[in-house]
Amino acid sequence: MCGIIGIVGTTEVASALYDGLTVLQHRGQDAAGIATVDGSRLRLHKGNGLVRDVFSQAAMSGLRGRIGIGHCRYPTAGSEGSAEAQPFYVNSPYGIAFAHNGNLVNTDVLRREMFQDDRRHINTESDSEVLLNVLAHELQIQDRMELTPDHIFKAVAGVHARARGGYACVALVLGYGLVAFRDPHGIRPLVLGERVTPEGREYAVASESVAFDVLGFKRVRDVMPGEAVIITDQGKLHTRHCAERVLHTPCIFEYVYLARPDSMIEDVSVYKARLRMGEKLAEKILRERPDHGIDAVIPIPDTARTAASALAGALGVPFREGFVKNRYIGRTFIMPGQGERVKSVRRKLNPVELEFRKKNVLLVDDSIVRGTTSKQIIQMARDAGAKNVYFASAAPPVRYPNVYGIDMPSTSELVAAGHTEQEVEQMLGADWLIYQDLKDLIWAVQDGNENLKQFDTSCFSGEYVTGLDQRYLEQIQMLRSDDAKAARRVV
Ligand SMILES: O=P(O)(O)OC[C@H]1O[C@H](OP(=O)(O)OP(=O)(O)O)[C@H](O)[C@@H]1O
Ligand SMILES: NC(=O)CC[C@H](N)C(=O)O
Ligand SMILES: [Mg+2]
């Protein structure tokens, strides 16, 4: 996942885009970029690093204009290089800057078509650059000097007909305005917001509503699956459903880990969904081990805190902050290499010994993916003197790759893939391991909005809502496993 944001304001927007991106930073820590429309020019600044490192005062002052988009990146395709930072830009048939959250599963076919049929050059390995060129091509074939909403909606319909995968996108079309759209499955989130100022109404779109809270925008609604939203230079809003077939299946992992708890996604409070995950898991613990003998419930900061607090409450066991997190270290899971991830866990988390000594502790994490965190944390709890170390995961075992914008491409790197829960318990070194059931996870989210009938649960169930070619899975394993990435870095 990455973070995207777009604003059509009445005054300069660069600093609001910057602030919005800092609040979306948890969705991508590798690169960031902002593009604005300054009269007849697109201004663009992007690079590797955190938002605060990428934008100097000088860079910000060049980003003039009252319309703009921003992106923070967590790579799922291509390399981590700065050339693949977003927004991307094309100069034909219009100047278009483009930012994308998600991942396409038919990039290769589209890349070939772009080159052979549509005569467009793609300069990087990024799927997002391919997607931008599909949009540009679909605008080009309409052969218009003057754009209208109809032409843009038609172009987005063309994108939906050709692209497969997860995509929530924002684009600046020079001389026209801002365009945002979401794939027909609504896999990645996108929300629409507005703010009324003395100068007039302003609109924004963002990956998560938390960006609006910070900027003083009101969350209006989610952009619907397959829908496109246009906000013209003059601040006029147009919306239309552009996909022939829609099957609403938002990614359930957003609720488990990716999103901030203070965001609303699909009218569901992520915070409340996590509380319900904790309650459900407590019910399972009480069913399986009524005499559990747990002395303290200890969350693995940060994301597990919410679920763990509800779990402790439901068990009637004290909730204790047994691990202290170094606030200057980012999220471990979305770091690009395993070496860095392993080192970061120890640097990031440190035990408060007295919470462990001679106690039966239940450590709670939101999810266990590669097992990088849980393995080390269990050992730390033992070293701190715990009598028994139990481990609970608020999500089910992750056994299958994610191909829609989360970088878990390689089955062999997932600790639970091909293993029973008991085997994972042993591999992690826990005295007892308990996972959430998938049906309970689904319930925890669905209880917030009964209109959500289905989810993308692929990393738990192995079911891919867009359909998937087995060869694609083999290919991303080859290209994007940690070993493959490390080999690329050496070259
Ligand atoms: O099994 P693993 O491969 O270790 O992945 C799972 C862990 O990674 C994430 O934490 P992360 O440090 O990324 O972020 P957080 O501070 O938001 O919990 C997640 O919350 C789990 O703790
Ligand atoms: N996590 C994402 O959304 C990544 C977007 C895009 N696939 C990239 O790699 O840049
Ligand atoms: Mg964590």
Short mmCIF file of C-alpha atoms and ligand atoms in Angstrom, two decimals:
data_model
loop_
_atom_site.label_atom_id
_atom_site.label_comp_id
_atom_site.label_asym_id
_atom_site.label_seq_id
_atom_site.Cartn_x
_atom_site.Cartn_y
_atom_site.Cartn_z
CA MET A 1 0.00 0.00 0.00
CA CYS A 2 0.99 3.58 -0.55
CA GLY A 3 -0.65 6.81 0.50
CA ILE A 4 -2.26 9.11 -2.06
CA ILE A 5 -3.86 12.52 -1.73
CA GLY A 6 -5.23 15.18 -4.08
CA ILE A 7 -6.62 18.65 -3.36
CA VAL A 8 -8.39 21.26 -5.47
CA GLY A 9 -8.15 24.33 -3.28
CA THR A 10 -8.94 28.01 -3.45
CA THR A 11 -5.44 29.01 -2.31
CA GLU A 12 -1.96 27.39 -2.46
CA VAL A 13 -2.10 23.65 -1.63
CA ALA A 14 1.51 22.46 -1.31
CA SER A 15 1.70 22.71 2.48
CA ALA A 16 -1.68 20.96 2.90
CA LEU A 17 -0.46 18.14 0.62
CA TYR A 18 2.72 17.89 2.66
CA ASP A 19 0.77 17.74 5.95
CA GLY A 20 -1.61 15.18 4.45
CA LEU A 21 1.29 12.99 3.35
CA THR A 22 2.89 13.07 6.79
CA VAL A 23 -0.35 11.65 8.17
CA LEU A 24 -0.38 8.97 5.47
CA GLN A 25 3.30 8.14 6.07
CA HIS A 26 2.44 4.80 7.71
CA ARG A 27 1.31 3.60 4.24
CA GLY A 28 4.72 4.07 2.61
CA GLN A 29 8.10 5.05 3.98
CA ASP A 30 10.35 4.61 0.94
CA ALA A 31 9.67 7.59 -1.29
CA ALA A 32 7.40 10.61 -1.55
CA GLY A 33 6.36 13.15 -4.13
CA ILE A 34 4.08 16.11 -4.82
CA ALA A 35 2.91 17.59 -8.13
CA THR A 36 1.03 20.87 -8.47
CA VAL A 37 -0.46 22.88 -11.31
CA ASP A 38 1.13 26.30 -11.57
CA GLY A 39 -0.62 28.13 -14.42
CA SER A 40 0.35 26.26 -17.57
CA ARG A 41 3.13 24.27 -15.84
CA LEU A 42 3.21 21.12 -13.77
CA ARG A 43 5.57 21.42 -10.83
CA LEU A 44 6.93 18.12 -9.51
CA HIS A 45 9.25 17.17 -6.71
CA LYS A 46 9.89 13.57 -5.57
CA GLY A 47 12.60 11.37 -4.14
CA ASN A 48 13.50 8.54 -1.80
CA GLY A 49 12.91 8.90 1.92
CA LEU A 50 10.30 10.00 4.41
CA VAL A 51 8.10 12.97 3.58
CA ARG A 52 10.04 15.22 5.96
CA ASP A 53 13.34 14.29 4.25
CA VAL A 54 12.20 14.61 0.66
CA PHE A 55 10.81 18.15 0.83
CA SER A 56 13.21 20.94 1.75
CA GLN A 57 11.98 24.50 2.18
CA ALA A 58 13.33 25.29 -1.28
CA ALA A 59 11.54 22.31 -2.86
CA MET A 60 8.28 23.33 -1.22
CA SER A 61 8.49 26.89 -2.44
CA GLY A 62 8.71 25.63 -6.03
CA LEU A 63 5.45 23.70 -5.69
CA ARG A 64 3.15 26.57 -6.51
CA GLY A 65 -0.54 26.29 -7.35
CA ARG A 66 -3.92 25.61 -5.83
CA ILE A 67 -4.35 22.11 -7.32
CA GLY A 68 -2.07 19.22 -6.54
CA ILE A 69 -1.52 15.56 -5.72
CA GLY A 70 0.87 13.69 -3.42
CA HIS A 71 2.14 10.15 -2.89
CA CYS A 72 4.17 8.22 -0.34
CA ARG A 73 5.49 4.91 -1.59
CA TYR A 74 5.89 1.35 -0.39
CA PRO A 75 7.09 -0.47 -3.51
CA THR A 76 5.30 -3.56 -4.78
CA ALA A 77 6.66 -3.50 -8.33
CA GLY A 78 9.91 -2.54 -9.94
CA SER A 79 12.69 -1.28 -7.72
CA GLU A 80 13.00 0.98 -4.70
CA GLY A 81 14.90 3.50 -6.85
CA SER A 82 14.03 7.19 -6.94
CA ALA A 83 13.09 6.94 -10.64
CA GLU A 84 10.02 4.97 -9.53
CA ALA A 85 8.95 7.46 -6.90
CA GLN A 86 5.57 8.99 -7.72
CA PRO A 87 3.81 11.02 -9.11
CA PHE A 88 4.71 9.95 -12.65
CA TYR A 89 4.32 12.35 -15.56
CA VAL A 90 3.42 12.09 -19.26
CA ASN A 91 3.24 15.00 -21.69
CA SER A 92 0.76 13.65 -24.22
CA PRO A 93 -2.13 14.01 -25.06
CA TYR A 94 -2.10 16.43 -22.09
CA GLY A 95 0.31 17.06 -19.25
CA ILE A 96 -0.75 14.45 -16.70
CA ALA A 97 0.76 13.75 -13.27
CA PHE A 98 -0.37 10.50 -11.69
CA ALA A 99 -0.12 8.65 -8.37
CA HIS A 100 -1.27 5.12 -7.61
CA ASN A 101 -1.87 2.93 -4.59
CA GLY A 102 -2.17 -0.75 -5.41
CA ASN A 103 -0.67 -3.27 -7.75
CA LEU A 104 -1.62 -4.55 -11.20
CA VAL A 105 -1.59 -8.25 -11.99
CA ASN A 106 -1.50 -7.85 -15.79
CA THR A 107 1.34 -5.32 -16.03
CA ASP A 108 3.32 -7.39 -18.51
CA VAL A 109 0.49 -7.70 -21.01
CA LEU A 110 -0.27 -3.98 -20.72
CA ARG A 111 3.40 -3.07 -21.06
CA ARG A 112 3.63 -5.09 -24.26
CA GLU A 113 0.42 -3.56 -25.64
CA MET A 114 1.68 -0.08 -24.78
CA PHE A 115 4.82 -0.63 -26.79
CA GLN A 116 3.51 -2.66 -29.73
CA ASP A 117 0.04 -1.24 -30.26
CA ASP A 118 -0.23 2.10 -28.51
CA ARG A 119 3.34 3.21 -29.28
CA ARG A 120 4.11 4.48 -25.82
CA HIS A 121 7.46 4.21 -24.12
CA ILE A 122 7.52 3.05 -20.50
CA ASN A 123 10.74 4.12 -18.86
CA THR A 124 10.70 2.16 -15.58
CA GLU A 125 9.65 -1.21 -14.18
CA SER A 126 6.78 0.42 -12.28
CA ASP A 127 3.23 -0.86 -12.83
CA SER A 128 2.02 2.65 -11.98
CA GLU A 129 3.82 4.15 -14.98
CA VAL A 130 2.08 1.55 -17.16
CA LEU A 131 -1.29 2.45 -15.65
CA LEU A 132 -0.71 6.16 -16.29
CA ASN A 133 0.08 5.40 -19.92
CA VAL A 134 -3.08 3.35 -20.29
CA LEU A 135 -5.06 6.35 -19.01
CA ALA A 136 -3.17 8.70 -21.34
CA HIS A 137 -3.80 6.39 -24.30
CA GLU A 138 -7.50 6.14 -23.50
CA LEU A 139 -7.65 9.96 -23.52
CA GLN A 140 -5.59 10.19 -26.69
CA ILE A 141 -7.85 7.95 -28.79
CA GLN A 142 -10.71 10.37 -28.18
CA ASP A 143 -8.73 12.93 -30.15
CA ARG A 144 -10.02 16.09 -28.44
CA MET A 145 -8.42 19.45 -27.80
CA GLU A 146 -11.13 20.44 -25.33
CA LEU A 147 -11.80 17.93 -22.58
CA THR A 148 -15.19 17.36 -20.98
CA PRO A 149 -16.18 15.13 -18.05
CA ASP A 150 -17.64 12.65 -20.56
CA HIS A 151 -14.28 12.16 -22.22
CA ILE A 152 -12.51 11.62 -18.94
CA PHE A 153 -15.12 9.16 -17.69
CA LYS A 154 -14.85 7.28 -20.97
CA ALA A 155 -11.08 7.11 -20.57
CA VAL A 156 -11.41 5.74 -17.03
CA ALA A 157 -13.89 3.14 -18.34
CA GLY A 158 -11.18 2.20 -20.85
CA VAL A 159 -8.69 1.80 -18.01
CA HIS A 160 -11.10 -0.48 -16.13
CA ALA A 161 -11.55 -2.60 -19.24
CA ARG A 162 -7.80 -3.13 -19.59
CA ALA A 163 -6.24 -3.06 -16.12
CA ARG A 164 -6.52 -5.91 -13.61
CA GLY A 165 -5.55 -5.66 -9.96
CA GLY A 166 -5.85 -3.15 -7.16
CA TYR A 167 -5.70 0.55 -7.96
CA ALA A 168 -6.77 3.71 -6.24
CA CYS A 169 -5.46 6.63 -8.28
CA VAL A 170 -5.22 10.42 -8.42
CA ALA A 171 -4.25 12.37 -11.53
CA LEU A 172 -3.73 16.02 -12.43
CA VAL A 173 -4.76 16.83 -15.96
CA LEU A 174 -3.17 20.10 -16.91
CA GLY A 175 -5.70 22.72 -17.93
CA TYR A 176 -8.59 20.63 -16.68
CA GLY A 177 -8.39 19.58 -13.04
CA LEU A 178 -8.08 16.56 -10.77
CA VAL A 179 -9.28 13.04 -11.55
CA ALA A 180 -9.50 10.21 -8.99
CA PHE A 181 -10.71 6.64 -9.46
CA ARG A 182 -10.82 3.27 -7.82
CA ASP A 183 -10.69 -0.23 -9.31
CA PRO A 184 -13.98 -2.13 -9.86
CA HIS A 185 -13.33 -4.26 -6.75
CA GLY A 186 -12.54 -1.27 -4.55
CA ILE A 187 -9.58 -3.19 -3.16
CA ARG A 188 -7.56 -0.18 -2.03
CA PRO A 189 -9.32 2.61 -0.13
CA LEU A 190 -10.08 6.13 -1.36
CA VAL A 191 -12.23 8.79 0.32
CA LEU A 192 -13.68 12.09 -0.82
CA GLY A 193 -13.72 15.14 1.44
CA GLU A 194 -14.67 18.82 1.32
CA ARG A 195 -13.93 22.02 3.18
CA VAL A 196 -15.79 25.31 2.96
CA THR A 197 -13.53 28.35 3.19
CA PRO A 198 -14.30 32.09 2.91
CA GLU A 199 -12.91 31.84 -0.64
CA GLY A 200 -15.22 28.96 -1.59
CA ARG A 201 -15.59 25.16 -1.45
CA GLU A 202 -12.52 22.94 -1.69
CA TYR A 203 -12.39 19.23 -2.45
CA ALA A 204 -9.88 16.53 -1.57
CA VAL A 205 -9.40 12.80 -2.06
CA ALA A 206 -7.13 10.66 0.09
CA SER A 207 -6.31 7.04 0.92
CA GLU A 208 -7.55 7.48 4.47
CA SER A 209 -9.93 9.89 6.17
CA VAL A 210 -7.33 10.65 8.86
CA ALA A 211 -5.71 13.02 6.35
CA PHE A 212 -8.93 15.04 6.25
CA ASP A 213 -9.13 15.26 10.04
CA VAL A 214 -5.73 16.88 10.15
CA LEU A 215 -6.44 19.27 7.27
CA GLY A 216 -9.88 20.33 8.52
CA PHE A 217 -11.75 18.63 5.65
CA LYS A 218 -15.04 16.82 6.23
CA ARG A 219 -15.21 13.20 5.04
CA VAL A 220 -18.06 13.11 2.50
CA ARG A 221 -17.96 9.44 1.44
CA ASP A 222 -15.79 6.71 -0.03
CA VAL A 223 -15.16 6.78 -3.75
CA MET A 224 -17.11 3.74 -4.94
CA PRO A 225 -15.54 0.73 -6.69
CA GLY A 226 -15.24 1.54 -10.39
CA GLU A 227 -16.24 5.16 -9.82
CA ALA A 228 -14.35 8.20 -11.08
CA VAL A 229 -14.43 11.64 -9.48
CA ILE A 230 -13.48 14.78 -11.38
CA ILE A 231 -12.92 18.15 -9.76
CA THR A 232 -12.36 20.80 -12.38
CA ASP A 233 -9.98 23.76 -12.15
CA GLN A 234 -13.02 25.85 -11.27
CA GLY A 235 -13.86 23.56 -8.34
CA LYS A 236 -16.84 21.79 -9.93
CA LEU A 237 -17.40 18.17 -8.88
CA HIS A 238 -18.48 15.44 -11.34
CA THR A 239 -18.79 11.74 -10.47
CA ARG A 240 -19.73 8.65 -12.47
CA HIS A 241 -19.61 4.85 -12.23
CA CYS A 242 -17.31 3.82 -15.04
CA ALA A 243 -16.97 0.05 -14.73
CA GLU A 244 -19.18 -2.46 -16.50
CA ARG A 245 -19.00 -4.98 -13.69
CA VAL A 246 -18.42 -4.17 -10.06
CA LEU A 247 -17.83 -6.55 -7.18
CA HIS A 248 -17.09 -4.69 -3.98
CA THR A 249 -14.31 -6.54 -2.15
CA PRO A 250 -12.19 -4.16 -0.04
CA CYS A 251 -8.90 -5.45 1.33
CA ILE A 252 -9.45 -6.82 4.83
CA PHE A 253 -5.76 -6.36 5.71
CA GLU A 254 -6.34 -2.58 5.78
CA TYR A 255 -8.39 -3.15 8.94
CA VAL A 256 -5.88 -5.59 10.42
CA TYR A 257 -2.67 -3.60 9.95
CA LEU A 258 -2.33 -1.15 7.09
CA ALA A 259 -4.67 1.70 7.99
CA ARG A 260 -4.47 4.02 10.95
CA PRO A 261 -7.01 3.21 13.66
CA ASP A 262 -8.43 6.72 13.56
CA SER A 263 -9.48 6.31 9.91
CA MET A 264 -12.93 5.42 8.59
CA ILE A 265 -12.83 3.05 5.62
CA GLU A 266 -16.09 2.04 3.90
CA ASP A 267 -17.94 3.70 6.80
CA VAL A 268 -16.25 1.30 9.23
CA SER A 269 -14.14 2.71 12.03
CA VAL A 270 -10.80 0.90 11.82
CA TYR A 271 -10.42 1.40 15.58
CA LYS A 272 -13.74 -0.27 16.37
CA ALA A 273 -13.03 -3.13 13.95
CA ARG A 274 -9.77 -3.78 15.82
CA LEU A 275 -11.58 -3.72 19.16
CA ARG A 276 -13.99 -6.33 17.82
CA MET A 277 -11.05 -8.44 16.60
CA GLY A 278 -9.74 -8.44 20.18
CA GLU A 279 -13.12 -9.40 21.63
CA LYS A 280 -13.57 -12.26 19.18
CA LEU A 281 -10.11 -13.59 19.88
CA ALA A 282 -10.81 -13.49 23.62
CA GLU A 283 -13.93 -15.61 23.02
CA LYS A 284 -11.82 -18.17 21.19
CA ILE A 285 -9.23 -18.24 23.98
CA LEU A 286 -11.96 -18.80 26.56
CA ARG A 287 -13.43 -21.61 24.43
CA GLU A 288 -10.10 -23.38 23.90
CA ARG A 289 -8.48 -22.71 27.28
CA PRO A 290 -10.99 -21.71 29.93
CA ASP A 291 -8.24 -22.14 32.55
CA HIS A 292 -5.65 -20.17 30.64
CA GLY A 293 -3.79 -18.85 33.68
CA ILE A 294 -2.68 -15.69 31.85
CA ASP A 295 -1.30 -13.01 34.21
CA ALA A 296 -0.95 -10.16 31.71
CA VAL A 297 -1.90 -9.28 28.15
CA ILE A 298 0.95 -7.44 26.44
CA PRO A 299 0.54 -5.77 23.01
CA ILE A 300 3.29 -5.61 20.40
CA PRO A 301 3.34 -1.88 19.65
CA ASP A 302 2.03 -0.16 17.68
CA THR A 303 -0.73 -1.61 15.63
CA ALA A 304 -1.74 -4.46 17.96
CA ARG A 305 -2.53 -2.11 20.84
CA THR A 306 -6.21 -1.61 20.02
CA ALA A 307 -7.08 -5.28 19.59
CA ALA A 308 -5.00 -6.27 22.63
CA SER A 309 -6.73 -3.79 24.92
CA ALA A 310 -10.16 -5.19 24.00
CA LEU A 311 -8.88 -8.75 24.32
CA ALA A 312 -7.54 -8.08 27.83
CA GLY A 313 -10.83 -6.46 28.84
CA ALA A 314 -12.85 -9.42 27.59
CA LEU A 315 -10.56 -11.92 29.36
CA GLY A 316 -10.61 -9.87 32.55
CA VAL A 317 -6.79 -9.92 32.63
CA PRO A 318 -4.58 -6.84 33.19
CA PHE A 319 -3.43 -5.05 30.02
CA ARG A 320 0.25 -4.14 30.38
CA GLU A 321 2.57 -2.12 28.13
CA GLY A 322 5.44 -4.58 28.48
CA PHE A 323 7.27 -3.42 25.35
CA VAL A 324 8.35 0.16 24.83
CA LYS A 325 8.63 1.32 21.27
CA ASN A 326 11.32 3.67 20.03
CA ARG A 327 9.21 6.38 18.48
CA TYR A 328 11.89 7.29 15.93
CA ILE A 329 11.83 3.95 14.12
CA GLY A 330 9.23 3.37 11.45
CA ARG A 331 7.15 0.34 10.61
CA THR A 332 9.23 -2.81 10.27
CA PHE A 333 6.99 -4.86 8.01
CA ILE A 334 7.05 -2.35 5.15
CA MET A 335 10.85 -2.03 5.14
CA PRO A 336 12.31 -3.36 1.88
CA GLY A 337 14.85 -5.98 3.06
CA GLN A 338 14.76 -8.79 5.61
CA GLY A 339 18.14 -7.86 7.15
CA GLU A 340 16.89 -4.37 7.94
CA ARG A 341 13.58 -5.74 9.26
CA VAL A 342 15.26 -8.17 11.64
CA LYS A 343 17.59 -5.51 13.08
CA SER A 344 14.78 -2.99 13.41
CA VAL A 345 12.64 -5.16 15.67
CA ARG A 346 15.29 -5.19 18.41
CA ARG A 347 16.09 -1.52 17.95
CA LYS A 348 12.44 -0.64 17.99
CA LEU A 349 11.06 -2.67 20.90
CA ASN A 350 12.49 -3.09 24.38
CA PRO A 351 10.90 -5.05 27.27
CA VAL A 352 10.00 -3.65 30.68
CA GLU A 353 11.37 -6.54 32.70
CA LEU A 354 9.06 -6.37 35.69
CA GLU A 355 6.06 -7.05 33.43
CA PHE A 356 7.55 -10.43 32.46
CA ARG A 357 9.41 -11.79 35.47
CA LYS A 358 7.82 -15.08 36.62
CA LYS A 359 4.59 -14.33 34.76
CA ASN A 360 2.47 -16.15 32.20
CA VAL A 361 2.21 -13.51 29.51
CA LEU A 362 0.00 -13.39 26.43
CA LEU A 363 1.70 -11.34 23.71
CA VAL A 364 -0.75 -10.01 21.14
CA ASP A 365 0.09 -8.90 17.61
CA ASP A 366 -2.27 -7.80 14.87
CA SER A 367 -0.77 -10.33 12.45
CA ILE A 368 2.13 -12.70 11.92
CA VAL A 369 3.47 -12.48 8.38
CA ARG A 370 7.12 -13.43 8.02
CA GLY A 371 7.40 -14.08 11.76
CA THR A 372 10.24 -11.53 11.99
CA THR A 373 8.63 -9.67 14.89
CA SER A 374 7.06 -12.54 16.80
CA LYS A 375 10.17 -14.75 16.87
CA GLN A 376 12.33 -12.03 18.39
CA ILE A 377 9.66 -10.73 20.73
CA ILE A 378 9.01 -14.18 22.20
CA GLN A 379 12.72 -14.58 22.87
CA MET A 380 12.85 -11.11 24.47
CA ALA A 381 9.95 -12.05 26.75
CA ARG A 382 11.79 -15.21 27.81
CA ASP A 383 15.04 -13.31 28.38
CA ALA A 384 13.09 -10.90 30.56
CA GLY A 385 12.11 -13.83 32.82
CA ALA A 386 8.61 -14.84 31.69
CA LYS A 387 7.40 -18.21 32.99
CA ASN A 388 5.27 -19.00 29.92
CA VAL A 389 5.04 -17.01 26.71
CA TYR A 390 1.74 -17.34 24.85
CA PHE A 391 1.14 -15.57 21.56
CA ALA A 392 -2.10 -14.43 19.94
CA SER A 393 -2.60 -13.07 16.43
CA ALA A 394 -5.66 -10.88 15.78
CA ALA A 395 -5.58 -12.11 12.17
CA PRO A 396 -5.60 -15.66 10.77
CA PRO A 397 -2.39 -17.30 9.48
CA VAL A 398 -0.97 -15.50 6.42
CA ARG A 399 -0.29 -18.33 3.99
CA TYR A 400 -0.62 -16.77 0.53
CA PRO A 401 1.02 -13.90 -1.32
CA ASN A 402 -0.70 -10.54 -1.63
CA VAL A 403 -0.74 -9.14 -5.16
CA TYR A 404 -2.88 -6.04 -4.72
CA GLY A 405 -0.48 -3.56 -3.14
CA ILE A 406 1.09 -5.28 -0.13
CA ASP A 407 4.60 -6.50 -0.68
CA MET A 408 4.29 -10.13 0.41
CA PRO A 409 4.99 -11.80 -2.92
CA SER A 410 6.84 -14.89 -1.87
CA THR A 411 5.12 -17.87 -0.25
CA SER A 412 8.43 -19.20 1.02
CA GLU A 413 8.89 -16.07 3.16
CA LEU A 414 5.56 -16.44 4.96
CA VAL A 415 6.14 -18.30 8.21
CA ALA A 416 2.74 -20.04 8.15
CA ALA A 417 2.75 -21.06 4.48
CA GLY A 418 2.55 -24.82 4.20
CA HIS A 419 2.60 -25.24 7.98
CA THR A 420 0.06 -26.15 10.62
CA GLU A 421 -0.55 -23.76 13.51
CA GLN A 422 1.32 -26.15 15.78
CA GLU A 423 4.36 -26.09 13.52
CA VAL A 424 4.30 -22.29 13.51
CA GLU A 425 4.04 -22.33 17.32
CA GLN A 426 7.26 -24.35 17.39
CA MET A 427 9.04 -22.25 14.79
CA LEU A 428 8.27 -19.08 16.72
CA GLY A 429 9.19 -20.69 20.02
CA ALA A 430 5.88 -19.93 21.77
CA ASP A 431 4.41 -22.06 24.57
CA TRP A 432 1.03 -21.63 22.93
CA LEU A 433 -0.06 -19.89 19.74
CA ILE A 434 -3.59 -18.89 18.88
CA TYR A 435 -4.85 -17.31 15.67
CA GLN A 436 -8.10 -15.49 14.89
CA ASP A 437 -10.50 -17.48 12.67
CA LEU A 438 -11.13 -15.90 9.27
CA LYS A 439 -14.90 -15.86 9.78
CA ASP A 440 -14.42 -13.91 13.02
CA LEU A 441 -12.11 -11.41 11.35
CA ILE A 442 -14.70 -10.89 8.62
CA TRP A 443 -17.40 -10.44 11.24
CA ALA A 444 -15.28 -7.88 13.12
CA VAL A 445 -15.17 -5.65 10.03
CA GLN A 446 -18.62 -6.38 8.66
CA ASP A 447 -20.27 -5.53 11.96
CA GLY A 448 -19.38 -1.90 11.21
CA ASN A 449 -21.20 -1.89 7.86
CA GLU A 450 -23.55 -4.70 6.94
CA ASN A 451 -23.51 -3.63 3.28
CA LEU A 452 -20.01 -5.04 2.97
CA LYS A 453 -20.72 -8.54 1.74
CA GLN A 454 -17.30 -9.68 0.61
CA PHE A 455 -13.64 -8.82 1.12
CA ASP A 456 -10.31 -9.43 -0.50
CA THR A 457 -8.98 -11.98 1.99
CA SER A 458 -6.38 -13.43 -0.40
CA CYS A 459 -3.40 -13.57 1.97
CA PHE A 460 -5.47 -15.70 4.37
CA SER A 461 -7.61 -17.69 1.96
CA GLY A 462 -5.61 -17.88 -1.28
CA GLU A 463 -8.68 -16.62 -3.17
CA TYR A 464 -7.95 -13.78 -5.58
CA VAL A 465 -10.98 -11.63 -6.43
CA THR A 466 -9.63 -10.52 -9.82
CA GLY A 467 -8.72 -14.05 -10.85
CA LEU A 468 -5.05 -14.86 -11.19
CA ASP A 469 -2.75 -16.73 -13.47
CA GLN A 470 -0.53 -19.17 -11.53
CA ARG A 471 2.38 -18.02 -13.69
CA TYR A 472 1.98 -14.51 -12.30
CA LEU A 473 2.53 -15.83 -8.77
CA GLU A 474 5.65 -17.68 -9.90
CA GLN A 475 6.91 -14.59 -11.66
CA ILE A 476 6.49 -12.18 -8.73
CA GLN A 477 8.09 -14.73 -6.44
CA MET A 478 11.08 -14.73 -8.80
CA LEU A 479 11.21 -10.96 -9.15
CA ARG A 480 10.24 -9.72 -5.74
CA SER A 481 11.38 -12.21 -3.11
CA ASP A 482 13.89 -10.77 -0.62
CA ASP A 483 16.68 -12.75 -2.32
CA ALA A 484 15.78 -11.37 -5.73
CA LYS A 485 15.70 -7.81 -4.37
CA ALA A 486 19.05 -8.27 -2.63
CA ALA A 487 20.62 -9.66 -5.83
CA ARG A 488 19.37 -6.61 -7.75
CA ARG A 489 20.93 -4.29 -5.20
CA VAL A 490 24.35 -5.94 -5.58
CA VAL A 491 24.24 -5.55 -9.37
O1 LIG B 1 5.47 -11.25 11.08
P1 LIG B 1 6.14 -10.01 10.58
O2 LIG B 1 6.73 -10.21 9.23
O3 LIG B 1 7.11 -9.45 11.57
O4 LIG B 1 5.02 -8.92 10.32
C1 LIG B 1 4.02 -8.60 11.24
C2 LIG B 1 4.43 -7.46 12.13
O5 LIG B 1 4.79 -6.29 11.36
C3 LIG B 1 3.90 -5.24 11.65
O6 LIG B 1 4.48 -4.32 12.57
P2 LIG B 1 5.29 -3.03 12.13
O7 LIG B 1 6.52 -2.93 12.91
O8 LIG B 1 5.46 -3.00 10.64
O9 LIG B 1 4.35 -1.78 12.42
P3 LIG B 1 3.54 -1.27 13.70
O10 LIG B 1 4.52 -0.47 14.53
O11 LIG B 1 2.48 -0.42 13.10
O12 LIG B 1 2.98 -2.42 14.45
C4 LIG B 1 2.68 -5.88 12.28
O13 LIG B 1 2.03 -4.99 13.16
C5 LIG B 1 3.30 -7.03 13.04
O14 LIG B 1 3.82 -6.58 14.27
N1 LIG B 2 2.08 -0.21 -2.35
C1 LIG B 2 1.65 0.40 -3.42
O1 LIG B 2 0.55 0.86 -3.50
C2 LIG B 2 2.66 0.45 -4.54
C3 LIG B 2 2.23 1.20 -5.78
C4 LIG B 2 3.02 0.73 -7.01
N2 LIG B 2 2.67 -0.62 -7.35
C5 LIG B 2 4.52 0.88 -6.76
O2 LIG B 2 5.21 -0.11 -6.57
O3 LIG B 2 4.99 1.99 -6.72
MG MG B 3 3.51 -4.43 14.59
#
